[in-house]
Coordinates of C-alpha atoms in Angstrom, one line a residue:
Chain D
M1 CA 95.6 118.1 67.5
R2 CA 96.4 121.4 66.3
K3 CA 93.8 123.4 67.9
R4 CA 94.5 121.4 70.8
M5 CA 98.1 122.8 70.8
L6 CA 96.9 126.1 70.2
A7 CA 94.7 126.4 72.4
K8 CA 97.6 125.3 75.2
I9 CA 99.5 128.0 74.4
S10 CA 97.5 130.7 75.0
E11 CA 96.4 129.2 77.8
Y12 CA 100.3 129.6 78.7
L13 CA 100.4 133.3 76.9
M14 CA 97.3 134.4 79.9
T15 CA 99.7 133.2 82.7
L16 CA 102.2 135.3 81.4
L17 CA 99.9 138.0 81.1
V18 CA 98.7 137.2 84.8
I19 CA 102.7 137.6 85.8
I20 CA 103.4 141.0 83.9
T21 CA 100.4 142.6 85.3
L22 CA 101.1 141.3 89.2
N23 CA 105.3 142.6 87.9
F24 CA 103.6 146.0 87.3
F25 CA 100.9 146.2 90.5
I26 CA 102.7 144.8 92.8
P27 CA 105.0 147.8 93.3
R28 CA 101.7 150.2 93.1
L29 CA 100.5 148.8 96.1
M30 CA 103.4 148.7 98.1
P31 CA 102.7 150.7 101.3
G32 CA 104.2 154.1 100.6
D33 CA 105.7 156.6 98.6
P34 CA 109.0 157.4 97.0
F35 CA 108.2 161.0 97.0
T36 CA 107.2 161.7 100.5
F37 CA 111.0 162.2 101.8
L38 CA 114.4 163.3 99.6
S39 CA 116.1 162.1 102.7
S40 CA 114.9 161.1 106.6
D41 CA 118.7 159.9 108.4
E42 CA 117.9 158.6 112.0
G43 CA 118.0 161.4 114.3
Q44 CA 117.9 164.5 111.6
V45 CA 116.2 166.6 110.3
T46 CA 113.3 165.2 107.9
V47 CA 113.8 166.6 104.2
T48 CA 110.6 167.0 102.3
Y49 CA 109.4 167.5 98.7
S50 CA 107.8 170.8 97.4
E51 CA 104.3 170.2 95.6
E52 CA 106.0 171.2 93.1
Q53 CA 109.0 169.1 93.3
I54 CA 106.7 166.0 93.5
A55 CA 104.7 167.3 90.2
K56 CA 107.5 167.7 88.7
Y57 CA 108.9 164.1 89.3
K58 CA 105.6 161.9 88.9
A59 CA 105.2 163.5 85.2
Y60 CA 109.3 162.7 85.0
Y61 CA 108.5 158.9 85.7
G62 CA 105.0 159.3 83.7
L63 CA 103.8 158.3 87.2
D64 CA 100.9 161.1 86.8
K65 CA 98.5 159.4 84.2
P66 CA 96.1 157.0 84.4
I67 CA 96.8 153.3 85.4
L68 CA 95.9 152.2 82.3
V69 CA 98.3 154.3 80.2
Q70 CA 100.9 153.5 82.5
Y71 CA 100.0 149.6 82.3
T72 CA 99.7 150.2 78.6
S73 CA 103.8 151.5 78.0
Y74 CA 104.8 149.1 80.7
I75 CA 103.5 146.5 78.1
S76 CA 104.6 148.2 75.2
N77 CA 108.1 149.1 76.8
L78 CA 108.8 145.1 77.9
L79 CA 108.0 144.2 74.6
R80 CA 110.8 146.3 73.7
G81 CA 112.9 144.1 75.6
N82 CA 113.4 146.9 78.2
I83 CA 112.8 145.5 81.5
G84 CA 114.3 148.8 83.4
Y85 CA 117.5 150.2 84.8
S86 CA 119.2 149.9 88.3
I87 CA 119.5 152.1 90.5
Y88 CA 121.9 150.5 92.7
Y89 CA 124.7 149.0 89.9
N90 CA 123.5 151.8 87.3
D91 CA 123.3 149.9 84.0
H92 CA 120.2 148.3 82.6
V93 CA 118.7 145.3 84.0
S94 CA 119.1 143.5 81.1
T95 CA 122.9 144.3 80.6
I96 CA 123.1 143.1 84.6
I97 CA 121.5 139.6 84.4
G98 CA 123.1 138.7 81.3
K99 CA 126.4 138.7 82.6
R100 CA 125.0 136.3 85.3
I101 CA 122.8 134.1 84.1
R102 CA 125.1 131.9 82.0
W103 CA 126.1 131.1 85.5
T104 CA 122.8 130.1 87.1
I105 CA 122.5 128.2 83.4
S106 CA 125.4 126.2 83.5
I107 CA 124.7 124.5 86.9
V108 CA 121.0 124.2 86.6
I109 CA 121.8 122.3 83.6
A110 CA 124.6 119.9 84.9
A111 CA 122.6 119.0 88.3
I112 CA 119.5 118.3 86.5
V113 CA 121.5 116.1 84.2
I114 CA 123.3 114.3 86.5
S115 CA 120.3 114.2 88.9
S116 CA 117.9 112.6 86.1
L117 CA 121.0 110.0 84.6
T118 CA 121.7 109.0 88.1
G119 CA 118.0 109.0 89.3
I120 CA 116.9 106.8 86.4
V121 CA 119.9 104.2 86.5
L122 CA 118.9 104.0 90.5
G123 CA 115.7 103.6 89.5
S124 CA 115.7 101.1 87.4
L125 CA 118.3 98.9 89.6
S126 CA 115.8 99.4 92.3
A127 CA 112.5 98.3 90.9
W128 CA 113.6 95.7 89.0
N129 CA 115.2 94.1 92.5
R130 CA 111.9 95.6 94.0
N131 CA 111.5 94.5 97.9
G132 CA 115.4 93.6 97.7
V133 CA 117.7 94.6 100.2
L134 CA 119.6 97.0 97.4
D135 CA 115.5 98.4 96.9
K136 CA 114.8 99.0 100.7
G137 CA 118.3 100.5 101.6
L138 CA 117.8 103.7 98.3
Y139 CA 114.2 103.6 98.7
T140 CA 114.9 104.6 102.7
L141 CA 117.7 107.0 101.6
M142 CA 116.5 108.7 99.1
M143 CA 113.5 109.7 101.4
T144 CA 115.3 110.9 103.9
L145 CA 117.6 113.0 100.9
S146 CA 114.3 114.4 99.4
E147 CA 113.7 116.0 103.0
I148 CA 116.4 117.6 103.7
P149 CA 116.1 121.6 102.4
A150 CA 118.5 122.6 99.8
F151 CA 121.0 124.5 101.7
L152 CA 121.3 122.2 104.1
I153 CA 122.8 119.7 102.6
G154 CA 124.7 122.8 100.9
I155 CA 126.3 123.6 104.2
G156 CA 127.2 120.3 104.6
F157 CA 128.8 119.4 102.5
L158 CA 130.8 123.0 102.2
F159 CA 131.8 122.1 105.7
I160 CA 132.9 118.5 105.5
L161 CA 134.2 118.8 101.2
A162 CA 135.8 122.7 101.1
A163 CA 136.3 123.9 105.2
K164 CA 137.7 120.7 106.7
L165 CA 139.2 118.0 103.7
G166 CA 139.8 121.2 101.1
W167 CA 138.9 119.1 98.0
F168 CA 136.9 122.4 96.9
P169 CA 137.3 125.9 97.1
L170 CA 134.9 127.4 99.8
A171 CA 133.6 130.6 97.2
G172 CA 132.7 132.4 94.3
G173 CA 132.7 130.8 90.6
M174 CA 136.5 130.9 89.4
K175 CA 139.5 132.5 90.9
S176 CA 139.8 136.4 91.6
F177 CA 142.9 137.6 89.8
A178 CA 144.4 134.4 88.3
N179 CA 146.5 134.7 85.2
Y180 CA 145.9 131.5 83.6
S181 CA 148.8 130.1 81.7
S182 CA 146.4 128.4 78.6
F183 CA 141.9 127.8 78.1
A184 CA 142.6 124.2 79.5
D185 CA 143.2 125.8 83.0
R186 CA 140.6 128.3 83.4
I187 CA 137.9 125.7 82.3
M188 CA 139.6 123.6 85.0
D189 CA 139.3 126.4 87.9
I190 CA 135.8 127.2 86.7
L191 CA 134.7 123.5 86.6
H192 CA 136.7 123.2 90.4
H193 CA 134.5 125.5 91.8
A194 CA 131.5 124.9 90.2
F195 CA 131.6 121.0 91.5
L196 CA 130.4 121.4 94.9
P197 CA 127.2 123.6 93.5
V198 CA 126.1 121.2 90.8
L199 CA 126.7 118.2 93.8
T200 CA 124.0 119.8 95.8
L201 CA 121.5 120.5 93.5
S202 CA 121.7 117.5 92.4
V203 CA 121.7 115.6 95.3
V204 CA 118.4 117.7 96.2
R205 CA 116.7 116.8 92.7
L206 CA 117.9 112.8 92.9
G207 CA 115.0 111.6 95.2
E208 CA 112.3 113.6 92.9
F209 CA 114.0 111.2 89.8
Y210 CA 114.9 107.9 91.5
L211 CA 110.9 107.7 92.9
L212 CA 109.7 108.5 89.5
A213 CA 112.3 106.0 87.1
R214 CA 111.0 103.3 90.1
N215 CA 107.6 103.7 90.4
S216 CA 107.4 104.5 85.8
M217 CA 109.4 101.0 86.1
I218 CA 107.5 99.1 88.2
S219 CA 104.7 99.2 86.3
V220 CA 106.4 98.8 83.0
L221 CA 107.9 95.4 84.8
T222 CA 104.6 93.6 84.8
K223 CA 103.7 94.4 81.0
D224 CA 103.9 90.7 78.8
Y225 CA 106.0 92.4 76.6
M226 CA 108.7 92.3 79.6
R227 CA 108.2 88.3 80.0
T228 CA 108.4 87.5 76.0
A229 CA 111.7 89.4 76.7
R230 CA 113.1 87.0 79.8
A231 CA 111.4 84.0 77.7
K232 CA 114.1 85.0 74.3
G233 CA 116.8 84.5 77.6
L234 CA 118.1 88.6 76.8
G235 CA 120.2 89.9 79.7
K236 CA 119.8 91.3 82.8
M237 CA 121.4 94.9 81.5
R238 CA 119.4 94.6 78.1
I239 CA 116.4 94.2 79.3
I240 CA 116.2 96.8 82.3
F241 CA 117.5 99.4 79.7
R242 CA 116.6 98.2 76.3
H243 CA 113.3 97.4 76.9
G244 CA 111.9 98.3 79.8
L245 CA 113.6 101.9 80.7
K246 CA 112.0 102.7 76.9
N247 CA 108.9 102.4 77.7
A248 CA 109.2 104.0 81.0
M249 CA 111.3 107.0 79.6
L250 CA 108.3 108.9 79.0
P251 CA 107.2 110.2 82.5
I252 CA 110.9 111.2 83.2
V253 CA 111.6 112.9 80.0
T254 CA 108.3 115.5 80.7
R255 CA 109.4 115.8 84.6
V256 CA 112.6 117.3 83.4
F257 CA 111.4 120.3 82.4
L258 CA 108.9 120.1 84.6
S259 CA 111.4 119.9 87.6
L260 CA 113.1 123.2 86.4
G261 CA 111.0 125.6 88.4
A262 CA 112.1 123.9 91.5
L263 CA 115.0 123.8 90.3
F264 CA 115.4 127.5 90.3
G265 CA 114.2 127.8 93.6
G266 CA 117.0 125.9 94.7
A267 CA 119.4 127.6 92.5
I268 CA 118.8 131.0 95.1
L269 CA 119.7 129.1 97.6
V270 CA 122.6 126.8 96.5
E271 CA 124.4 129.9 95.2
N272 CA 123.9 131.6 98.2
V273 CA 125.8 128.9 100.6
F274 CA 128.4 128.6 97.7
H275 CA 128.8 132.7 96.9
Y276 CA 128.4 131.2 93.2
P277 CA 127.2 134.4 91.2
G278 CA 124.8 133.2 89.7
V279 CA 121.9 135.0 89.1
G280 CA 120.3 133.8 92.7
R281 CA 122.7 135.1 94.3
L282 CA 122.1 138.5 92.1
M283 CA 118.8 138.3 93.3
R284 CA 119.3 138.6 96.9
E285 CA 121.7 141.1 96.7
A286 CA 118.9 143.3 94.9
V287 CA 117.0 142.8 97.7
M288 CA 119.2 143.9 100.3
V289 CA 120.0 146.6 98.5
R290 CA 117.0 147.3 97.6
D291 CA 116.7 147.2 94.0
Y292 CA 113.4 146.7 93.3
V293 CA 113.6 146.9 89.4
L294 CA 116.2 144.8 89.1
V295 CA 114.4 142.3 91.4
Q296 CA 111.3 142.3 89.3
G297 CA 113.3 141.8 86.0
I298 CA 114.7 138.5 87.2
F299 CA 111.3 137.3 88.7
L300 CA 110.2 138.1 84.8
L301 CA 113.3 136.1 83.5
V302 CA 112.7 133.3 86.1
A303 CA 108.9 133.1 84.9
I304 CA 109.3 133.4 81.2
T305 CA 111.8 130.7 81.8
V306 CA 110.1 128.1 83.8
L307 CA 106.9 129.0 81.7
T308 CA 108.6 128.1 78.7
M309 CA 110.2 124.3 79.9
N310 CA 106.5 123.7 81.1
L311 CA 105.2 124.4 77.3
I312 CA 108.4 122.4 75.8
A313 CA 106.7 119.3 78.3
D314 CA 103.5 119.6 77.3
I315 CA 105.4 119.7 73.5
I316 CA 107.4 117.0 74.5
Y317 CA 104.8 114.6 76.0
R318 CA 102.4 115.1 72.7
R319 CA 104.6 114.0 70.5
L320 CA 106.4 110.9 72.6
D321 CA 103.2 109.3 73.3
P322 CA 100.7 109.0 70.5
R323 CA 97.7 108.0 72.7
V324 CA 97.3 111.5 73.9
S325 CA 96.1 113.7 72.1
Chain U
M1 CA 84.9 114.8 120.1
K2 CA 85.1 111.7 117.8
Y3 CA 87.6 113.0 115.9
V4 CA 90.1 113.3 118.5
K5 CA 89.5 109.6 119.7
Q6 CA 89.6 108.3 116.5
G7 CA 92.7 110.1 115.5
M8 CA 94.3 108.3 118.9
K9 CA 93.2 105.2 117.7
N10 CA 94.7 105.9 114.7
I11 CA 97.9 107.3 116.0
K12 CA 98.0 103.3 117.3
G13 CA 98.4 102.2 114.2
F14 CA 101.3 104.1 113.7
T15 CA 105.2 102.1 112.9
L16 CA 107.5 102.4 114.7
M17 CA 108.9 105.0 112.5
G18 CA 105.8 107.4 112.9
K19 CA 105.6 106.9 116.1
T20 CA 108.9 108.7 116.9
G21 CA 108.2 111.2 114.2
M22 CA 105.2 111.8 116.7
A23 CA 107.5 112.1 119.8
V24 CA 109.6 113.9 118.3
V25 CA 107.1 116.9 117.0
C26 CA 105.6 117.1 120.6
V27 CA 109.3 117.5 121.8
V28 CA 109.5 120.8 119.4
L29 CA 106.1 121.4 119.7
F30 CA 107.1 121.6 123.8
L31 CA 110.2 124.1 123.5
G32 CA 108.1 126.2 120.9
I33 CA 105.4 127.1 123.5
F34 CA 107.6 126.8 126.9
S35 CA 110.7 128.8 124.9
D36 CA 111.0 130.6 127.5
R37 CA 110.6 129.1 130.9
L38 CA 112.8 126.5 129.1
S39 CA 116.4 128.2 129.2
V40 CA 117.4 130.3 131.8
H41 CA 119.4 132.7 129.3
P42 CA 117.9 135.4 127.0
Y43 CA 117.5 134.1 123.0
N44 CA 118.3 138.1 122.6
L45 CA 120.7 139.4 124.9
P46 CA 124.3 138.4 125.8
S47 CA 124.9 136.1 128.3
G48 CA 128.6 135.4 128.4
S49 CA 131.0 135.3 126.4
A50 CA 131.6 134.7 122.6
F51 CA 132.0 130.8 121.0
E52 CA 131.6 129.0 124.3
A53 CA 131.5 125.5 124.0
P54 CA 128.9 123.5 124.6
G55 CA 128.9 122.4 128.5
P56 CA 127.1 123.3 131.8
V57 CA 126.0 126.3 131.1
H58 CA 125.4 126.9 128.2
W59 CA 124.1 123.5 127.1
L60 CA 124.6 124.3 123.5
G61 CA 127.5 126.7 123.5
T62 CA 127.0 130.8 122.3
D63 CA 128.0 132.3 119.2
D64 CA 129.6 135.7 118.5
L65 CA 127.8 138.1 120.6
G66 CA 127.9 135.6 123.7
I67 CA 123.8 134.1 123.2
D68 CA 122.9 131.2 124.3
L69 CA 122.4 128.7 121.5
W70 CA 120.0 126.4 123.3
A71 CA 118.1 129.5 124.1
Q72 CA 117.6 130.6 120.6
I73 CA 116.8 127.3 119.5
C74 CA 114.1 127.4 121.6
F75 CA 112.9 130.7 120.4
G76 CA 113.4 129.0 116.6
A77 CA 110.5 126.3 117.8
R78 CA 108.1 128.8 118.6
V79 CA 109.3 130.4 115.5
S80 CA 108.6 127.7 113.3
M81 CA 105.8 125.8 114.8
I82 CA 103.6 129.3 114.1
I83 CA 104.9 129.4 110.9
G84 CA 103.9 125.6 110.2
F85 CA 100.8 125.7 111.5
G86 CA 99.6 128.7 110.8
T87 CA 100.2 128.3 106.8
A88 CA 98.8 124.6 107.3
L89 CA 95.8 126.0 108.2
L90 CA 95.0 128.5 106.4
A91 CA 95.9 127.0 103.1
G92 CA 94.4 123.7 104.8
I93 CA 90.3 125.4 105.4
G94 CA 91.1 127.7 102.3
G95 CA 91.5 125.4 100.0
S96 CA 89.6 122.7 101.0
L97 CA 86.6 125.6 101.4
I98 CA 87.2 127.3 97.5
G99 CA 87.6 123.3 96.9
I100 CA 84.4 122.1 98.1
C101 CA 82.8 125.3 96.4
S102 CA 84.6 125.0 93.3
G103 CA 83.3 120.6 93.0
Y104 CA 79.7 121.5 94.4
F105 CA 78.4 124.2 92.5
G106 CA 80.7 123.7 89.1
G107 CA 80.2 125.8 86.2
L108 CA 81.7 129.4 86.1
I109 CA 83.4 129.3 89.7
D110 CA 85.2 126.2 88.9
K111 CA 86.2 127.1 85.8
I112 CA 88.3 130.4 87.8
V113 CA 90.0 128.2 90.2
M114 CA 91.1 125.4 88.3
R115 CA 92.7 128.2 86.0
V116 CA 94.1 130.0 88.8
T117 CA 95.4 126.9 91.2
D118 CA 97.2 126.2 87.2
I119 CA 99.1 129.6 87.2
I120 CA 99.8 128.9 90.7
I121 CA 101.6 125.0 90.2
V122 CA 103.6 126.8 87.0
L123 CA 104.6 130.0 89.2
P124 CA 108.4 129.4 90.5
D125 CA 107.5 129.2 94.7
L126 CA 111.0 130.6 96.1
P127 CA 112.0 133.6 93.4
T128 CA 107.8 134.8 94.1
M129 CA 107.8 134.5 97.8
I130 CA 111.2 136.6 97.6
V131 CA 109.5 139.3 95.4
L132 CA 106.6 139.4 97.5
G133 CA 108.1 139.2 100.6
A134 CA 110.3 142.1 99.7
F135 CA 108.1 144.6 98.5
F136 CA 105.7 144.0 101.2
G137 CA 107.7 143.6 104.6
P138 CA 109.1 140.3 105.7
G139 CA 107.0 139.8 109.2
I140 CA 106.1 136.7 109.8
R141 CA 102.0 137.4 109.0
N142 CA 103.2 138.7 105.6
I143 CA 105.4 134.4 105.0
I144 CA 102.5 132.6 106.5
I145 CA 100.2 134.8 104.4
V146 CA 102.6 134.3 100.9
L147 CA 103.0 130.8 101.9
A148 CA 99.5 129.8 102.2
L149 CA 98.8 131.7 98.5
F150 CA 101.4 129.3 97.2
S151 CA 99.7 126.6 99.6
W152 CA 96.3 126.2 98.9
T153 CA 96.0 124.8 95.2
V154 CA 97.4 121.3 96.3
P155 CA 93.9 120.4 99.1
A156 CA 91.8 122.3 96.7
R157 CA 92.3 120.2 94.0
I158 CA 92.5 116.9 96.2
V159 CA 89.2 118.5 97.3
R160 CA 87.6 119.2 94.6
S161 CA 87.8 115.6 92.5
K162 CA 86.5 114.3 95.9
I163 CA 83.2 116.1 96.3
L164 CA 82.8 115.8 92.4
S165 CA 82.7 112.2 93.0
V166 CA 80.9 112.6 96.8
K167 CA 77.9 114.9 95.8
E168 CA 77.1 111.6 92.7
E169 CA 76.2 109.5 96.2
K170 CA 72.5 108.5 96.5
Y171 CA 72.8 110.0 100.5
V172 CA 73.9 113.3 99.2
V173 CA 71.4 113.2 96.1
A174 CA 68.1 112.7 98.8
A175 CA 69.6 115.0 101.3
K176 CA 69.3 117.3 98.2
N177 CA 66.4 116.2 98.1
Y178 CA 64.9 116.8 101.5
G179 CA 66.3 120.0 101.1
A180 CA 69.5 120.1 102.9
K181 CA 71.5 123.8 101.4
F182 CA 75.0 123.7 100.7
W183 CA 76.4 124.4 104.4
H184 CA 74.4 121.8 106.1
L185 CA 76.0 119.0 103.5
T186 CA 79.4 120.8 104.0
I187 CA 79.2 119.8 107.2
R188 CA 77.2 117.0 107.5
H189 CA 78.4 115.0 104.2
F190 CA 81.1 116.6 102.7
L191 CA 83.9 117.7 105.2
P192 CA 84.0 113.3 106.9
N193 CA 84.6 112.5 103.6
I194 CA 87.0 115.1 102.7
L195 CA 88.9 115.0 106.5
P196 CA 91.2 112.0 105.6
V197 CA 92.7 113.0 102.5
V198 CA 93.5 116.7 103.3
M199 CA 95.0 115.7 106.7
V200 CA 97.9 113.7 104.1
S201 CA 98.5 117.4 102.4
V202 CA 98.1 119.3 105.1
I203 CA 100.7 117.4 106.8
R204 CA 102.8 117.8 104.2
L205 CA 102.4 121.4 103.7
F206 CA 103.2 122.1 107.3
S207 CA 106.6 120.9 106.2
K208 CA 106.5 122.6 103.4
A209 CA 106.4 125.7 105.1
I210 CA 108.7 125.0 107.9
V211 CA 111.5 124.7 105.2
A212 CA 110.2 127.3 102.6
E213 CA 110.6 130.2 106.1
A214 CA 113.8 128.2 107.2
G215 CA 115.2 129.1 103.2
L216 CA 113.8 132.3 103.0
A217 CA 115.5 133.1 106.6
F218 CA 118.7 131.6 106.0
L219 CA 119.1 134.0 102.9
G220 CA 118.1 137.1 104.7
L221 CA 114.7 137.6 103.8
G222 CA 112.7 136.3 106.0
D223 CA 111.6 138.4 109.9
P224 CA 114.9 140.2 111.0
T225 CA 113.1 140.2 114.2
S226 CA 112.3 136.8 114.6
K227 CA 115.0 134.2 115.8
S228 CA 114.1 131.3 113.7
W229 CA 116.2 128.1 112.9
G230 CA 117.0 129.4 109.5
L231 CA 118.0 133.3 110.8
I232 CA 121.0 131.7 113.2
L233 CA 122.0 129.5 110.2
N234 CA 122.3 132.7 108.1
H235 CA 124.5 134.5 111.2
A236 CA 126.4 131.7 111.7
V237 CA 127.5 131.5 107.6
N238 CA 128.1 135.2 107.8
F239 CA 130.7 135.1 110.1
R240 CA 133.9 135.5 108.6
G241 CA 136.0 133.4 110.4
I242 CA 133.7 130.4 110.4
Y243 CA 135.2 128.3 108.5
F244 CA 138.1 128.4 109.6
T245 CA 137.7 127.7 113.0
D246 CA 135.7 125.5 115.3
Y247 CA 132.7 127.4 116.1
W248 CA 130.5 125.5 113.6
K249 CA 130.6 122.1 115.5
W250 CA 128.0 123.7 117.5
W251 CA 127.2 126.6 115.6
I252 CA 125.9 125.2 112.8
V253 CA 125.4 121.7 113.4
G254 CA 122.9 123.1 116.2
P255 CA 120.1 124.5 114.4
S256 CA 120.9 122.3 111.2
A257 CA 119.9 119.1 113.2
A258 CA 116.8 120.8 114.6
I259 CA 115.3 121.8 111.2
M260 CA 116.3 118.2 109.6
L261 CA 114.7 116.6 112.7
L262 CA 112.0 118.0 112.5
V263 CA 111.9 117.6 108.9
T264 CA 112.2 114.0 108.4
A265 CA 110.0 113.6 111.5
I266 CA 106.8 115.3 109.7
A267 CA 107.8 112.8 106.7
F268 CA 107.6 109.8 108.8
I269 CA 104.5 110.7 110.8
C270 CA 102.7 111.9 106.9
R271 CA 104.0 108.2 105.1
D272 CA 102.1 106.7 108.0
V273 CA 99.3 108.8 108.1
E274 CA 98.9 108.0 104.1
K275 CA 98.6 104.5 104.9
I276 CA 96.5 104.9 107.3
V277 CA 94.0 106.7 104.3
N278 CA 95.0 104.2 101.5
S279 CA 93.8 101.5 103.1
K280 CA 90.4 102.9 104.3
I281 CA 89.4 103.9 100.6

């Protein structure tokens, strides 16, 4: 058991190393050289560096050393938590990300809680009424919902609920230049702004959890102990949620952690629809202004988060299901 | 020829939903192929005044620069189809070949392939696509390559597990004993076996690729020179007055409807193909 766990962890470390290596080599594989031109606006005289200047800058950035030395110094920098310095924002990458990440984390967690709970309830009801009208209607609805891309759902909500009906703000994470009279006011404003992004992300993920819960529940409902429960005369709700769901939960719990990668992808799209100040929006801004160090920092962070969540899913699965070992 | 005939027969077995889906995909394909003939207006030059509502001259209205939206949507169909077919073919063929090799030869190749697929499955795809697009330039060809790089693992895994069972079949062992080489076995025995399962995953990839490209273009990180549906939406959403005017009724609804229609149509086809394949196994 312990040995398998160690093997699993070393597998994840391998993956992490591959990602870091990719992150290191991508800018070095890029066509072009940052020191070829000093400035070359269109229609103007092209200013180039002299040989000595190029040599000086290469030495300054450590680019004159052999690639292996660069690689080890890159990794040792990472281990010390130094992801780099953003040229555009003029700040450490870790500080910039630190300011923005809580917005993303809070909407992602809220969305995952809402979509998994709603998905479980709807899926269980659907499985209980299998092949009934409710089941067929829900199934078709969820199948269609899970096909529509995240940003289209977001645009739909934005135009109907925010622009036409005016129930929610159009953009941002909180009111700009606002003076809040109390702490509760502030919280309310943040929740008000977060509502649509969270709703969109939840709707996007809902289909997946619904289908999973439905399938898992259907297989549990055919078990013998369910017949026993029904024969004992237990109520419908008690059978579904106490006896059925407890056994059907296993795949759902692990999926909660596994779907985090897809959720981060969805968050990038949704944050840009609603101009939400999270990491996804930051990533797009960074690409737009060609701040490559920041783009790589965000990518690394997302990759590490997703890897950790996968590892947790593995561990939890083993804990919850004693049959797996 | 044999496969085409069989395919036609299978389409007849589709449900009504599946047939509608097939029709929608055919229409979009038609729009894509003949995009420059179907609209009298160019897709990249103004041909009217800005924000004309849909009417007899501009069927779907015009955008902020006075460019005809119907022409843009026709051209966007071409981009979507190129991306969809390109990715699906590249990832389908590449993934199947890798899967066949991995399943047939086993050993070190198999181990390496499986580790690589494990890594790619764990990687969050949209962020990685953004990073690669940012560094290598967001042309259509690059987008197809990156999408394929992320999608080949699905067919590869399915094919590998199928090959593992097929290669133990008596007729394959017999053919091998008669001296059949890898390529002969692949073409004669493996391909007919894996084709149905690959079919399903390739159709899925097709729709996944279209959605991914639309997402990238919507973020403004796609190919800025190819007017895809996502790019139209990107322009529309970045237009400042879009929320306070009625322009969205044609500027946003048109391309959104196109994406949704195509994606759900493919989903219906996929469901029917899946049913047919499952019933055969």
